[in-house]
Amino acid sequence: MIKILSIFILISAANAQSPAPTLTPAQKLAAARAEAQTRLNQGELSLQNLDDTFTSNGEEYRISQFRDVATAVIQAEATNIGQQAAGAFLSNYLIENSEYLGNFKAFQDACTGTNSECDEREKVRGEVLGNINTLYRVVHGNAGSEKFETEICEANTPTIPNQEFWSQFTDMTLNTKDCRELQPNQARKVRASGFGAEYLLRKTESGKYQALLNLDFEYEGGNLSTVDMMNRMRDCLKKANPYMGPAPGMELVVLGEDDINRLPSNQRPLARKITLKGPEFRSNSANYSDDAQCPTLVHEALHLLNLCDEYQERDLATYDWTCRIVTTSDSIMSNSFQAFPRSVPQSVTCECPANSKCDNIMSSNDQIAKKVFLAETPQEMANGFFWVDYCTQGNWQQLNTPPTRPIERGAASADSNSFTIVQRTVGGGPSDFFYHEKVDTCTFSTSQTNPVLIAEERRRFLAQRDNILRRIDAEPQTGKCPHGSTPGTHQDRLRGTPGAAYNNNTLTLNRDSEGKPLLHPNHVGRIIAGNCTSKASNYRRCASFSQKSISSCDPADRAQCSEDNFLRISGDGSAQ
Amino acid sequence: MIGVGVKYIFILQICLFLNSAFAMTLIKYRSMPEHVSIQQFEIISNKIIFKKETNYFDQKIDYQLGTYVLNPGTDIKEIERQLGIVLEKIKIVDKFLKDTKGSSFNEISPPAPHDSYYVLEGFKIGHESNLYPDVDKVFKILQSQEKKMLEGLLLDQKEGMVNFFKSGNKIKSTKFTMENCLKQTLPTVCKFKNIGVLYVDPMEGSK
């Protein structure tokens, strides 16, 4: 190690004494190596961020390009860097040093330099392999074969201990005090170990629970600053909180720096770093895309309170999470895009150009035309890709007389595997309107081969069908701008009374909350249970399947996770 | 100079690999909760087939999906050469990890969850990889080439029609109704079974 450092110090010194007017690539690299070491020593490059870049002689470099600098980093920081960072660094380190990775004999045979040069290369090779072993242990643990998991749901301890992070938990002893019910105005810190987060759980005077998070946004890309994202997150939570949980209610609060400093020092939750990314990114609990809106942001923030995913993962090639219990009762954790607008009041404006179909209908006194025009579509009623996966459209047929309803149940097969929906549409105007209808057919089919998963998919199909049919009967108003109008503003609060209003070519669609909270009882139970491992046992068990493949989970254990067990029955002796 | 011989052998290995290269696949991949977005270039001998299952990665607005053949003028040898250098490095690392650790290149540093990444011959290259800029450069060169559609669809936003093509000819036109589209907020994502997903923004509402 000392010898290696000496070599590049000597190289650097030589460069400093006689700088060449035009540097060769090797000289540039040597200069960059010295620059990296200097900047690391001066603290300009962070050892915590192994992918830090810097510029030397007009070219950009990463620390990981420098074997010797990397050695120092690895020795000093191996136990402190995060798993993800270590994995990325190891990968880059291997690529940068791929010339040293062949088998020993081939490596020796290939060296055509002098003996001392070959000896030197062999030493370097030994050092590279040593570094790889060190890094590999950081990524995979001492066993060396643990599968690298990018996100752990409901794990009791992280795979890789981050000393700096965990040492701050020393004042938190996991004993019975964590299981005592909080009294009004009491608070305690709770860890969300699987997500590397911590929150302060507080009970208010009125008995409502609050979970306080300390989020530290860090900009990496995209069109949103850290301040903008903080404001967006707070705005979303302000709108969502009144509808978050069943009585007595649950509030989620993101603290600012001033708020943190006002808390007693033993109640300050540790900061959770959230990286802001560009739109080419699917948000998760540690990284937000700049186009993430309220449903996504609230969902991701709730992960930091120990809640896990319940939606169907479709990208099974990347994430084989087929063991996940996919719930059918909408919640912010199972279907955020549908649950959020149904729980939180929405107000949408749509612009209707003069004399357009929209303008004609909304300016008229024809109540049937308006009803058909403003009815919720089957696509809004269905969950996610239900329509694309199972349904085919019929052809539009003109009706001779105006319909009485905008949408109706059609026929259903005896085996429940198929049902139809009659949908109507309106056109024409300004005074005479004409109507069309079509019959769409939805049929269960699956590409699954595992019998358990087939049965579960069919159960979800039937649950979705029942949900659609209930909404058809209820005839809710659409929350989207109807055909012929252009979307204007969208707000997650009511502007006026529920229903539709039309003024000056602007159609305003107000939808009140449908009354279902964003979370089910066991979600709230899990947040409140915090570090007390004897509470929220059903939720803990069922959520633990969230990021496992069907081949790696215990079928008998999984079979215990009915939707009621997962979401409503605490498993601690009484239903919540 | 230290290691000149080794470097020579290393480059020779790459050249040998390139001479034996027959087909190579480069995919850009993005995972979303409800679907995946894929653009794929397959280099087969003297032609490049482009399979576009999303317009998400396009450099400019282009509402079409399908299978294309790239302009014959594309410098395939140079594309193969650049990708071959990246691929050879990965293969060495992958073999090393398999032989010594029972692991693999894809296992040690999978792309960050939900981030977009490249897949070169099955090897995943995420934004955090030092190889990403090189692959990204090649991908953008391929994207910028003239292409001829073999089959697929084209959304005529002005007319509100989806036109379907096969063997280079239009075979069907249907009204674009957004019935296949997700999300109430724009940009919305419209899925066409067995073809792919279109990101559409801005369009009129549903129905």
PDB file of N, CA, C and O in Angstrom, chain A residues 62 64 87-88 92 94 96 98-99 112 121 133 136 148 279-284 314-315 318-319 337 372-373 379 385 389 393 438 481 483, chain B residues 2-3 5 7 28-32 34 36 56 92 101 103 108-110 113-117 128-130 179 182 184 191 193 204-207:
ATOM      1  N   ARG A  62     -13.531   9.586 -12.254  1.00  0.00           N
ATOM      2  CA  ARG A  62     -14.170   9.115 -11.025  1.00  0.00           C
ATOM      3  C   ARG A  62     -13.096   8.538 -10.116  1.00  0.00           C
ATOM      4  O   ARG A  62     -12.099   8.005 -10.609  1.00  0.00           O
ATOM      5  N   SER A  64     -13.204   5.903  -8.593  1.00  0.00           N
ATOM      6  CA  SER A  64     -13.110   4.458  -8.798  1.00  0.00           C
ATOM      7  C   SER A  64     -12.138   4.074  -9.910  1.00  0.00           C
ATOM      8  O   SER A  64     -11.802   2.910 -10.067  1.00  0.00           O
ATOM      9  N   GLY A  87     -21.785  -1.718  -3.886  1.00  0.00           N
ATOM     10  CA  GLY A  87     -22.045  -2.550  -5.063  1.00  0.00           C
ATOM     11  C   GLY A  87     -21.654  -1.831  -6.341  1.00  0.00           C
ATOM     12  O   GLY A  87     -20.992  -2.399  -7.222  1.00  0.00           O
ATOM     13  N   ALA A  88     -22.046  -0.559  -6.437  1.00  0.00           N
ATOM     14  CA  ALA A  88     -21.722   0.226  -7.635  1.00  0.00           C
ATOM     15  C   ALA A  88     -20.217   0.406  -7.742  1.00  0.00           C
ATOM     16  O   ALA A  88     -19.632   0.287  -8.825  1.00  0.00           O
ATOM     17  N   ASN A  92     -17.647  -0.975 -10.728  1.00  0.00           N
ATOM     18  CA  ASN A  92     -16.753  -0.093 -11.487  1.00  0.00           C
ATOM     19  C   ASN A  92     -15.290  -0.450 -11.253  1.00  0.00           C
ATOM     20  O   ASN A  92     -14.466  -0.379 -12.166  1.00  0.00           O
ATOM     21  N   LEU A  94     -14.087  -3.369 -10.650  1.00  0.00           N
ATOM     22  CA  LEU A  94     -13.798  -4.574 -11.433  1.00  0.00           C
ATOM     23  C   LEU A  94     -13.593  -4.224 -12.905  1.00  0.00           C
ATOM     24  O   LEU A  94     -12.675  -4.733 -13.556  1.00  0.00           O
ATOM     25  N   GLU A  96     -12.693  -1.319 -14.201  1.00  0.00           N
ATOM     26  CA  GLU A  96     -11.464  -0.544 -14.395  1.00  0.00           C
ATOM     27  C   GLU A  96     -10.221  -1.430 -14.300  1.00  0.00           C
ATOM     28  O   GLU A  96      -9.181  -1.114 -14.851  1.00  0.00           O
ATOM     29  N   SER A  98     -10.165  -4.792 -15.064  1.00  0.00           N
ATOM     30  CA  SER A  98     -10.470  -6.085 -15.685  1.00  0.00           C
ATOM     31  C   SER A  98      -9.221  -6.758 -16.239  1.00  0.00           C
ATOM     32  O   SER A  98      -9.157  -7.984 -16.337  1.00  0.00           O
ATOM     33  N   GLU A  99      -8.200  -5.958 -16.558  1.00  0.00           N
ATOM     34  CA  GLU A  99      -6.975  -6.557 -17.115  1.00  0.00           C
ATOM     35  C   GLU A  99      -6.240  -7.431 -16.098  1.00  0.00           C
ATOM     36  O   GLU A  99      -5.370  -8.220 -16.448  1.00  0.00           O
ATOM     37  N   THR A 112       5.092  -9.210 -20.865  1.00  0.00           N
ATOM     38  CA  THR A 112       6.272  -9.248 -21.730  1.00  0.00           C
ATOM     39  C   THR A 112       7.295  -8.190 -21.333  1.00  0.00           C
ATOM     40  O   THR A 112       8.236  -7.924 -22.066  1.00  0.00           O
ATOM     41  N   ARG A 121       3.719  -5.651 -11.524  1.00  0.00           N
ATOM     42  CA  ARG A 121       2.337  -5.910 -11.963  1.00  0.00           C
ATOM     43  C   ARG A 121       1.697  -7.005 -11.109  1.00  0.00           C
ATOM     44  O   ARG A 121       0.518  -6.930 -10.777  1.00  0.00           O
ATOM     45  N   ASN A 133     -11.888  -8.612  -2.714  1.00  0.00           N
ATOM     46  CA  ASN A 133     -12.398  -9.430  -1.607  1.00  0.00           C
ATOM     47  C   ASN A 133     -12.984  -8.565  -0.499  1.00  0.00           C
ATOM     48  O   ASN A 133     -14.048  -8.864   0.049  1.00  0.00           O
ATOM     49  N   TYR A 136     -16.172  -7.111  -1.727  1.00  0.00           N
ATOM     50  CA  TYR A 136     -17.187  -8.151  -1.886  1.00  0.00           C
ATOM     51  C   TYR A 136     -17.827  -8.486  -0.547  1.00  0.00           C
ATOM     52  O   TYR A 136     -19.035  -8.704  -0.448  1.00  0.00           O
ATOM     53  N   PHE A 148     -27.861  -9.903  -3.184  1.00  0.00           N
ATOM     54  CA  PHE A 148     -27.917  -8.461  -2.982  1.00  0.00           C
ATOM     55  C   PHE A 148     -29.354  -7.976  -3.116  1.00  0.00           C
ATOM     56  O   PHE A 148     -29.975  -8.131  -4.147  1.00  0.00           O
ATOM     57  N   PRO A 279     -36.923  12.519 -14.726  1.00  0.00           N
ATOM     58  CA  PRO A 279     -38.139  11.762 -14.979  1.00  0.00           C
ATOM     59  C   PRO A 279     -37.888  10.328 -15.437  1.00  0.00           C
ATOM     60  O   PRO A 279     -38.794   9.517 -15.384  1.00  0.00           O
ATOM     61  N   GLU A 280     -36.646  10.014 -15.853  1.00  0.00           N
ATOM     62  CA  GLU A 280     -36.353   8.641 -16.293  1.00  0.00           C
ATOM     63  C   GLU A 280     -36.145   7.750 -15.089  1.00  0.00           C
ATOM     64  O   GLU A 280     -35.184   6.996 -15.008  1.00  0.00           O
ATOM     65  N   PHE A 281     -36.979   7.862 -14.106  1.00  0.00           N
ATOM     66  CA  PHE A 281     -36.743   7.123 -12.882  1.00  0.00           C
ATOM     67  C   PHE A 281     -38.060   6.751 -12.245  1.00  0.00           C
ATOM     68  O   PHE A 281     -38.962   7.558 -12.160  1.00  0.00           O
ATOM     69  N   ARG A 282     -38.189   5.492 -11.851  1.00  0.00           N
ATOM     70  CA  ARG A 282     -39.378   5.073 -11.125  1.00  0.00           C
ATOM     71  C   ARG A 282     -39.108   5.319  -9.640  1.00  0.00           C
ATOM     72  O   ARG A 282     -38.186   4.758  -9.074  1.00  0.00           O
ATOM     73  N   SER A 283     -39.921   6.165  -9.034  1.00  0.00           N
ATOM     74  CA  SER A 283     -39.654   6.571  -7.657  1.00  0.00           C
ATOM     75  C   SER A 283     -39.659   5.375  -6.715  1.00  0.00           C
ATOM     76  O   SER A 283     -40.399   4.411  -6.912  1.00  0.00           O
ATOM     77  N   ASN A 284     -38.829   5.440  -5.678  1.00  0.00           N
ATOM     78  CA  ASN A 284     -38.915   4.490  -4.583  1.00  0.00           C
ATOM     79  C   ASN A 284     -38.659   5.245  -3.294  1.00  0.00           C
ATOM     80  O   ASN A 284     -38.545   6.470  -3.303  1.00  0.00           O
ATOM     81  N   ARG A 314     -45.268  -5.827 -12.009  1.00  0.00           N
ATOM     82  CA  ARG A 314     -45.383  -6.355 -13.365  1.00  0.00           C
ATOM     83  C   ARG A 314     -44.032  -6.602 -14.010  1.00  0.00           C
ATOM     84  O   ARG A 314     -43.931  -7.343 -14.974  1.00  0.00           O
ATOM     85  N   ASP A 315     -43.012  -5.935 -13.493  1.00  0.00           N
ATOM     86  CA  ASP A 315     -41.695  -6.120 -14.078  1.00  0.00           C
ATOM     87  C   ASP A 315     -40.991  -7.288 -13.386  1.00  0.00           C
ATOM     88  O   ASP A 315     -40.016  -7.102 -12.670  1.00  0.00           O
ATOM     89  N   THR A 318     -37.186  -8.016 -13.693  1.00  0.00           N
ATOM     90  CA  THR A 318     -36.241  -7.311 -12.831  1.00  0.00           C
ATOM     91  C   THR A 318     -36.478  -7.645 -11.367  1.00  0.00           C
ATOM     92  O   THR A 318     -35.539  -7.841 -10.606  1.00  0.00           O
ATOM     93  N   TYR A 319     -37.738  -7.669 -10.983  1.00  0.00           N
ATOM     94  CA  TYR A 319     -38.067  -7.901  -9.571  1.00  0.00           C
ATOM     95  C   TYR A 319     -38.982  -9.123  -9.470  1.00  0.00           C
ATOM     96  O   TYR A 319     -40.184  -9.005  -9.707  1.00  0.00           O
ATOM     97  N   PHE A 337     -52.656   5.303  -7.359  1.00  0.00           N
ATOM     98  CA  PHE A 337     -53.261   6.169  -8.383  1.00  0.00           C
ATOM     99  C   PHE A 337     -54.785   6.156  -8.313  1.00  0.00           C
ATOM    100  O   PHE A 337     -55.442   7.099  -8.729  1.00  0.00           O
ATOM    101  N   VAL A 372     -74.732  11.550 -19.470  1.00  0.00           N
ATOM    102  CA  VAL A 372     -73.927  10.618 -20.267  1.00  0.00           C
ATOM    103  C   VAL A 372     -72.521  11.191 -20.472  1.00  0.00           C
ATOM    104  O   VAL A 372     -71.511  10.489 -20.347  1.00  0.00           O
ATOM    105  N   PHE A 373     -72.477  12.483 -20.760  1.00  0.00           N
ATOM    106  CA  PHE A 373     -71.200  13.142 -21.058  1.00  0.00           C
ATOM    107  C   PHE A 373     -70.253  13.121 -19.849  1.00  0.00           C
ATOM    108  O   PHE A 373     -69.044  12.944 -19.995  1.00  0.00           O
ATOM    109  N   GLN A 379     -62.901   2.673 -17.751  1.00  0.00           N
ATOM    110  CA  GLN A 379     -61.458   2.683 -17.533  1.00  0.00           C
ATOM    111  C   GLN A 379     -61.095   3.351 -16.209  1.00  0.00           C
ATOM    112  O   GLN A 379     -60.116   2.989 -15.561  1.00  0.00           O
ATOM    113  N   PHE A 385     -54.264  -1.900 -14.957  1.00  0.00           N
ATOM    114  CA  PHE A 385     -54.306  -2.451 -16.306  1.00  0.00           C
ATOM    115  C   PHE A 385     -55.416  -3.480 -16.503  1.00  0.00           C
ATOM    116  O   PHE A 385     -55.375  -4.237 -17.473  1.00  0.00           O
ATOM    117  N   ASP A 389     -55.627  -5.858 -19.759  1.00  0.00           N
ATOM    118  CA  ASP A 389     -55.342  -7.285 -19.556  1.00  0.00           C
ATOM    119  C   ASP A 389     -56.526  -8.185 -19.915  1.00  0.00           C
ATOM    120  O   ASP A 389     -56.345  -9.288 -20.406  1.00  0.00           O
ATOM    121  N   GLN A 393     -63.081  -4.296 -26.662  1.00  0.00           N
ATOM    122  CA  GLN A 393     -64.142  -3.330 -26.929  1.00  0.00           C
ATOM    123  C   GLN A 393     -65.088  -3.812 -28.013  1.00  0.00           C
ATOM    124  O   GLN A 393     -64.657  -4.431 -28.990  1.00  0.00           O
ATOM    125  N   LYS A 438     -71.900   0.810 -26.941  1.00  0.00           N
ATOM    126  CA  LYS A 438     -71.083  -0.364 -27.292  1.00  0.00           C
ATOM    127  C   LYS A 438     -71.052  -1.307 -26.100  1.00  0.00           C
ATOM    128  O   LYS A 438     -71.268  -0.892 -24.954  1.00  0.00           O
ATOM    129  N   CYS A 481     -61.195  15.061 -17.653  1.00  0.00           N
ATOM    130  CA  CYS A 481     -61.847  15.940 -18.626  1.00  0.00           C
ATOM    131  C   CYS A 481     -62.437  15.089 -19.747  1.00  0.00           C
ATOM    132  O   CYS A 481     -61.727  14.271 -20.353  1.00  0.00           O
ATOM    133  N   HIS A 483     -64.131  13.868 -23.395  1.00  0.00           N
ATOM    134  CA  HIS A 483     -63.697  14.054 -24.772  1.00  0.00           C
ATOM    135  C   HIS A 483     -64.233  15.371 -25.331  1.00  0.00           C
ATOM    136  O   HIS A 483     -65.391  15.699 -25.169  1.00  0.00           O
TER     137      HIS A 483
ATOM    138  N   ILE B   2       5.166  -0.284 -17.978  1.00  0.00           N
ATOM    139  CA  ILE B   2       4.616  -1.453 -17.281  1.00  0.00           C
ATOM    140  C   ILE B   2       3.354  -1.945 -17.976  1.00  0.00           C
ATOM    141  O   ILE B   2       2.464  -1.170 -18.269  1.00  0.00           O
ATOM    142  N   GLY B   3       3.326  -3.221 -18.224  1.00  0.00           N
ATOM    143  CA  GLY B   3       2.083  -3.836 -18.667  1.00  0.00           C
ATOM    144  C   GLY B   3       1.715  -3.614 -20.114  1.00  0.00           C
ATOM    145  O   GLY B   3       0.594  -3.908 -20.511  1.00  0.00           O
ATOM    146  N   GLY B   5       2.697  -5.261 -22.659  1.00  0.00           N
ATOM    147  CA  GLY B   5       2.418  -6.580 -23.236  1.00  0.00           C
ATOM    148  C   GLY B   5       1.039  -7.075 -22.885  1.00  0.00           C
ATOM    149  O   GLY B   5       0.304  -7.569 -23.738  1.00  0.00           O
ATOM    150  N   LYS B   7      -1.518  -5.307 -21.997  1.00  0.00           N
ATOM    151  CA  LYS B   7      -2.537  -4.496 -22.660  1.00  0.00           C
ATOM    152  C   LYS B   7      -2.715  -4.942 -24.114  1.00  0.00           C
ATOM    153  O   LYS B   7      -3.810  -4.968 -24.643  1.00  0.00           O
ATOM    154  N   LYS B  28     -32.637  -0.637 -24.083  1.00  0.00           N
ATOM    155  CA  LYS B  28     -32.820   0.347 -23.018  1.00  0.00           C
ATOM    156  C   LYS B  28     -34.128   0.001 -22.332  1.00  0.00           C
ATOM    157  O   LYS B  28     -35.148  -0.221 -22.978  1.00  0.00           O
ATOM    158  N   TYR B  29     -34.063  -0.022 -21.023  1.00  0.00           N
ATOM    159  CA  TYR B  29     -35.127  -0.636 -20.244  1.00  0.00           C
ATOM    160  C   TYR B  29     -35.526   0.302 -19.126  1.00  0.00           C
ATOM    161  O   TYR B  29     -34.686   0.901 -18.467  1.00  0.00           O
ATOM    162  N   ARG B  30     -36.810   0.431 -18.898  1.00  0.00           N
ATOM    163  CA  ARG B  30     -37.288   1.221 -17.758  1.00  0.00           C
ATOM    164  C   ARG B  30     -38.476   0.509 -17.150  1.00  0.00           C
ATOM    165  O   ARG B  30     -39.388   0.098 -17.844  1.00  0.00           O
ATOM    166  N   SER B  31     -38.440   0.384 -15.833  1.00  0.00           N
ATOM    167  CA  SER B  31     -39.483  -0.347 -15.135  1.00  0.00           C
ATOM    168  C   SER B  31     -40.415   0.624 -14.434  1.00  0.00           C
ATOM    169  O   SER B  31     -39.972   1.505 -13.716  1.00  0.00           O
ATOM    170  N   MET B  32     -41.709   0.488 -14.674  1.00  0.00           N
ATOM    171  CA  MET B  32     -42.702   1.304 -13.979  1.00  0.00           C
ATOM    172  C   MET B  32     -43.647   0.364 -13.232  1.00  0.00           C
ATOM    173  O   MET B  32     -43.697  -0.817 -13.513  1.00  0.00           O
ATOM    174  N   GLU B  34     -46.694  -0.297 -13.497  1.00  0.00           N
ATOM    175  CA  GLU B  34     -47.699  -1.025 -14.266  1.00  0.00           C
ATOM    176  C   GLU B  34     -47.168  -1.620 -15.571  1.00  0.00           C
ATOM    177  O   GLU B  34     -47.892  -2.308 -16.268  1.00  0.00           O
ATOM    178  N   VAL B  36     -43.401  -2.119 -18.405  1.00  0.00           N
ATOM    179  CA  VAL B  36     -41.994  -1.828 -18.664  1.00  0.00           C
ATOM    180  C   VAL B  36     -41.880  -1.138 -20.019  1.00  0.00           C
ATOM    181  O   VAL B  36     -42.710  -1.354 -20.909  1.00  0.00           O
ATOM    182  N   TYR B  56     -40.807   6.375 -24.863  1.00  0.00           N
ATOM    183  CA  TYR B  56     -40.321   7.079 -23.677  1.00  0.00           C
ATOM    184  C   TYR B  56     -38.895   7.594 -23.840  1.00  0.00           C
ATOM    185  O   TYR B  56     -38.560   8.668 -23.385  1.00  0.00           O
ATOM    186  N   ILE B  92     -15.203 -10.408 -18.969  1.00  0.00           N
ATOM    187  CA  ILE B  92     -14.058 -10.775 -18.116  1.00  0.00           C
ATOM    188  C   ILE B  92     -14.468 -10.709 -16.650  1.00  0.00           C
ATOM    189  O   ILE B  92     -14.198 -11.625 -15.859  1.00  0.00           O
ATOM    190  N   LYS B 101     -16.388 -16.307  -7.087  1.00  0.00           N
ATOM    191  CA  LYS B 101     -17.341 -15.931  -6.038  1.00  0.00           C
ATOM    192  C   LYS B 101     -18.708 -16.596  -6.196  1.00  0.00           C
ATOM    193  O   LYS B 101     -19.597 -16.352  -5.364  1.00  0.00           O
ATOM    194  N   SER B 103     -20.780 -15.640  -8.184  1.00  0.00           N
ATOM    195  CA  SER B 103     -21.692 -14.501  -8.399  1.00  0.00           C
ATOM    196  C   SER B 103     -21.645 -14.123  -9.884  1.00  0.00           C
ATOM    197  O   SER B 103     -21.184 -14.905 -10.714  1.00  0.00           O
ATOM    198  N   ILE B 108     -23.732  -8.279  -8.698  1.00  0.00           N
ATOM    199  CA  ILE B 108     -22.987  -7.452  -7.734  1.00  0.00           C
ATOM    200  C   ILE B 108     -23.490  -6.027  -7.679  1.00  0.00           C
ATOM    201  O   ILE B 108     -23.432  -5.393  -6.649  1.00  0.00           O
ATOM    202  N   SER B 109     -24.009  -5.503  -8.759  1.00  0.00           N
ATOM    203  CA  SER B 109     -24.492  -4.125  -8.704  1.00  0.00           C
ATOM    204  C   SER B 109     -25.689  -3.958  -9.624  1.00  0.00           C
ATOM    205  O   SER B 109     -25.580  -3.355 -10.691  1.00  0.00           O
ATOM    206  N   PRO B 110     -26.833  -4.461  -9.217  1.00  0.00           N
ATOM    207  CA  PRO B 110     -27.999  -4.288 -10.071  1.00  0.00           C
ATOM    208  C   PRO B 110     -28.352  -2.804 -10.143  1.00  0.00           C
ATOM    209  O   PRO B 110     -28.059  -2.059  -9.212  1.00  0.00           O
ATOM    210  N   PRO B 113     -33.225   0.530  -7.957  1.00  0.00           N
ATOM    211  CA  PRO B 113     -34.612   0.126  -8.214  1.00  0.00           C
ATOM    212  C   PRO B 113     -35.371   1.160  -9.046  1.00  0.00           C
ATOM    213  O   PRO B 113     -35.324   2.345  -8.755  1.00  0.00           O
ATOM    214  N   HIS B 114     -35.979   0.680 -10.074  1.00  0.00           N
ATOM    215  CA  HIS B 114     -36.879   1.475 -10.916  1.00  0.00           C
ATOM    216  C   HIS B 114     -36.152   2.465 -11.836  1.00  0.00           C
ATOM    217  O   HIS B 114     -36.805   3.194 -12.570  1.00  0.00           O
ATOM    218  N   ASP B 115     -34.840   2.508 -11.778  1.00  0.00           N
ATOM    219  CA  ASP B 115     -34.118   3.410 -12.662  1.00  0.00           C
ATOM    220  C   ASP B 115     -34.083   2.794 -14.066  1.00  0.00           C
ATOM    221  O   ASP B 115     -34.221   1.589 -14.223  1.00  0.00           O
ATOM    222  N   SER B 116     -33.894   3.630 -15.066  1.00  0.00           N
ATOM    223  CA  SER B 116     -33.735   3.068 -16.409  1.00  0.00           C
ATOM    224  C   SER B 116     -32.289   2.567 -16.538  1.00  0.00           C
ATOM    225  O   SER B 116     -31.397   3.052 -15.864  1.00  0.00           O
ATOM    226  N   TYR B 117     -32.100   1.583 -17.390  1.00  0.00           N
ATOM    227  CA  TYR B 117     -30.754   1.045 -17.578  1.00  0.00           C
ATOM    228  C   TYR B 117     -30.645   0.390 -18.952  1.00  0.00           C
ATOM    229  O   TYR B 117     -31.644   0.200 -19.648  1.00  0.00           O
ATOM    230  N   GLU B 128     -25.092   4.291 -12.687  1.00  0.00           N
ATOM    231  CA  GLU B 128     -23.953   4.420 -11.795  1.00  0.00           C
ATOM    232  C   GLU B 128     -22.727   3.690 -12.326  1.00  0.00           C
ATOM    233  O   GLU B 128     -21.641   3.785 -11.768  1.00  0.00           O
ATOM    234  N   SER B 129     -22.878   2.980 -13.439  1.00  0.00           N
ATOM    235  CA  SER B 129     -21.745   2.238 -14.001  1.00  0.00           C
ATOM    236  C   SER B 129     -20.857   3.161 -14.829  1.00  0.00           C
ATOM    237  O   SER B 129     -21.338   4.009 -15.573  1.00  0.00           O
ATOM    238  N   ASN B 130     -19.566   2.953 -14.720  1.00  0.00           N
ATOM    239  CA  ASN B 130     -18.624   3.722 -15.547  1.00  0.00           C
ATOM    240  C   ASN B 130     -18.815   3.419 -17.033  1.00  0.00           C
ATOM    241  O   ASN B 130     -18.364   4.168 -17.887  1.00  0.00           O
ATOM    242  N   GLU B 179     -58.777   4.734 -24.452  1.00  0.00           N
ATOM    243  CA  GLU B 179     -59.312   3.681 -23.587  1.00  0.00           C
ATOM    244  C   GLU B 179     -58.205   2.771 -23.074  1.00  0.00           C
ATOM    245  O   GLU B 179     -58.381   2.045 -22.112  1.00  0.00           O
ATOM    246  N   LEU B 182     -53.560   5.003 -19.091  1.00  0.00           N
ATOM    247  CA  LEU B 182     -53.561   4.999 -17.630  1.00  0.00           C
ATOM    248  C   LEU B 182     -53.466   6.416 -17.110  1.00  0.00           C
ATOM    249  O   LEU B 182     -53.071   7.310 -17.816  1.00  0.00           O
ATOM    250  N   GLN B 184     -54.747   9.740 -14.563  1.00  0.00           N
ATOM    251  CA  GLN B 184     -55.567  10.888 -14.867  1.00  0.00           C
ATOM    252  C   GLN B 184     -54.703  12.112 -15.142  1.00  0.00           C
ATOM    253  O   GLN B 184     -55.169  13.109 -15.647  1.00  0.00           O
ATOM    254  N   LYS B 191     -51.314   1.726 -23.434  1.00  0.00           N
ATOM    255  CA  LYS B 191     -50.727   0.419 -23.709  1.00  0.00           C
ATOM    256  C   LYS B 191     -51.453  -0.256 -24.864  1.00  0.00           C
ATOM    257  O   LYS B 191     -52.683  -0.298 -24.882  1.00  0.00           O
ATOM    258  N   LYS B 193     -51.671  -3.850 -26.630  1.00  0.00           N
ATOM    259  CA  LYS B 193     -51.296  -5.237 -26.346  1.00  0.00           C
ATOM    260  C   LYS B 193     -50.372  -5.794 -27.424  1.00  0.00           C
ATOM    261  O   LYS B 193     -50.627  -5.613 -28.613  1.00  0.00           O
ATOM    262  N   GLU B 204     -56.477  15.097 -25.535  1.00  0.00           N
ATOM    263  CA  GLU B 204     -57.779  15.332 -24.945  1.00  0.00           C
ATOM    264  C   GLU B 204     -58.109  14.203 -23.977  1.00  0.00           C
ATOM    265  O   GLU B 204     -57.485  13.159 -23.979  1.00  0.00           O
ATOM    266  N   GLY B 205     -59.146  14.429 -23.187  1.00  0.00           N
ATOM    267  CA  GLY B 205     -59.508  13.467 -22.162  1.00  0.00           C
ATOM    268  C   GLY B 205     -60.122  12.197 -22.700  1.00  0.00           C
ATOM    269  O   GLY B 205     -60.111  11.938 -23.905  1.00  0.00           O
ATOM    270  N   SER B 206     -60.678  11.418 -21.825  1.00  0.00           N
ATOM    271  CA  SER B 206     -61.168  10.095 -22.172  1.00  0.00           C
ATOM    272  C   SER B 206     -62.511  10.156 -22.893  1.00  0.00           C
ATOM    273  O   SER B 206     -63.119  11.204 -22.987  1.00  0.00           O
ATOM    274  N   LYS B 207     -62.969   9.008 -23.303  1.00  0.00           N
ATOM    275  CA  LYS B 207     -64.278   8.772 -23.890  1.00  0.00           C
ATOM    276  C   LYS B 207     -64.405   9.169 -25.356  1.00  0.00           C
ATOM    277  O   LYS B 207     -63.845  10.150 -25.796  1.00  0.00           O
TER     278      LYS B 207
END
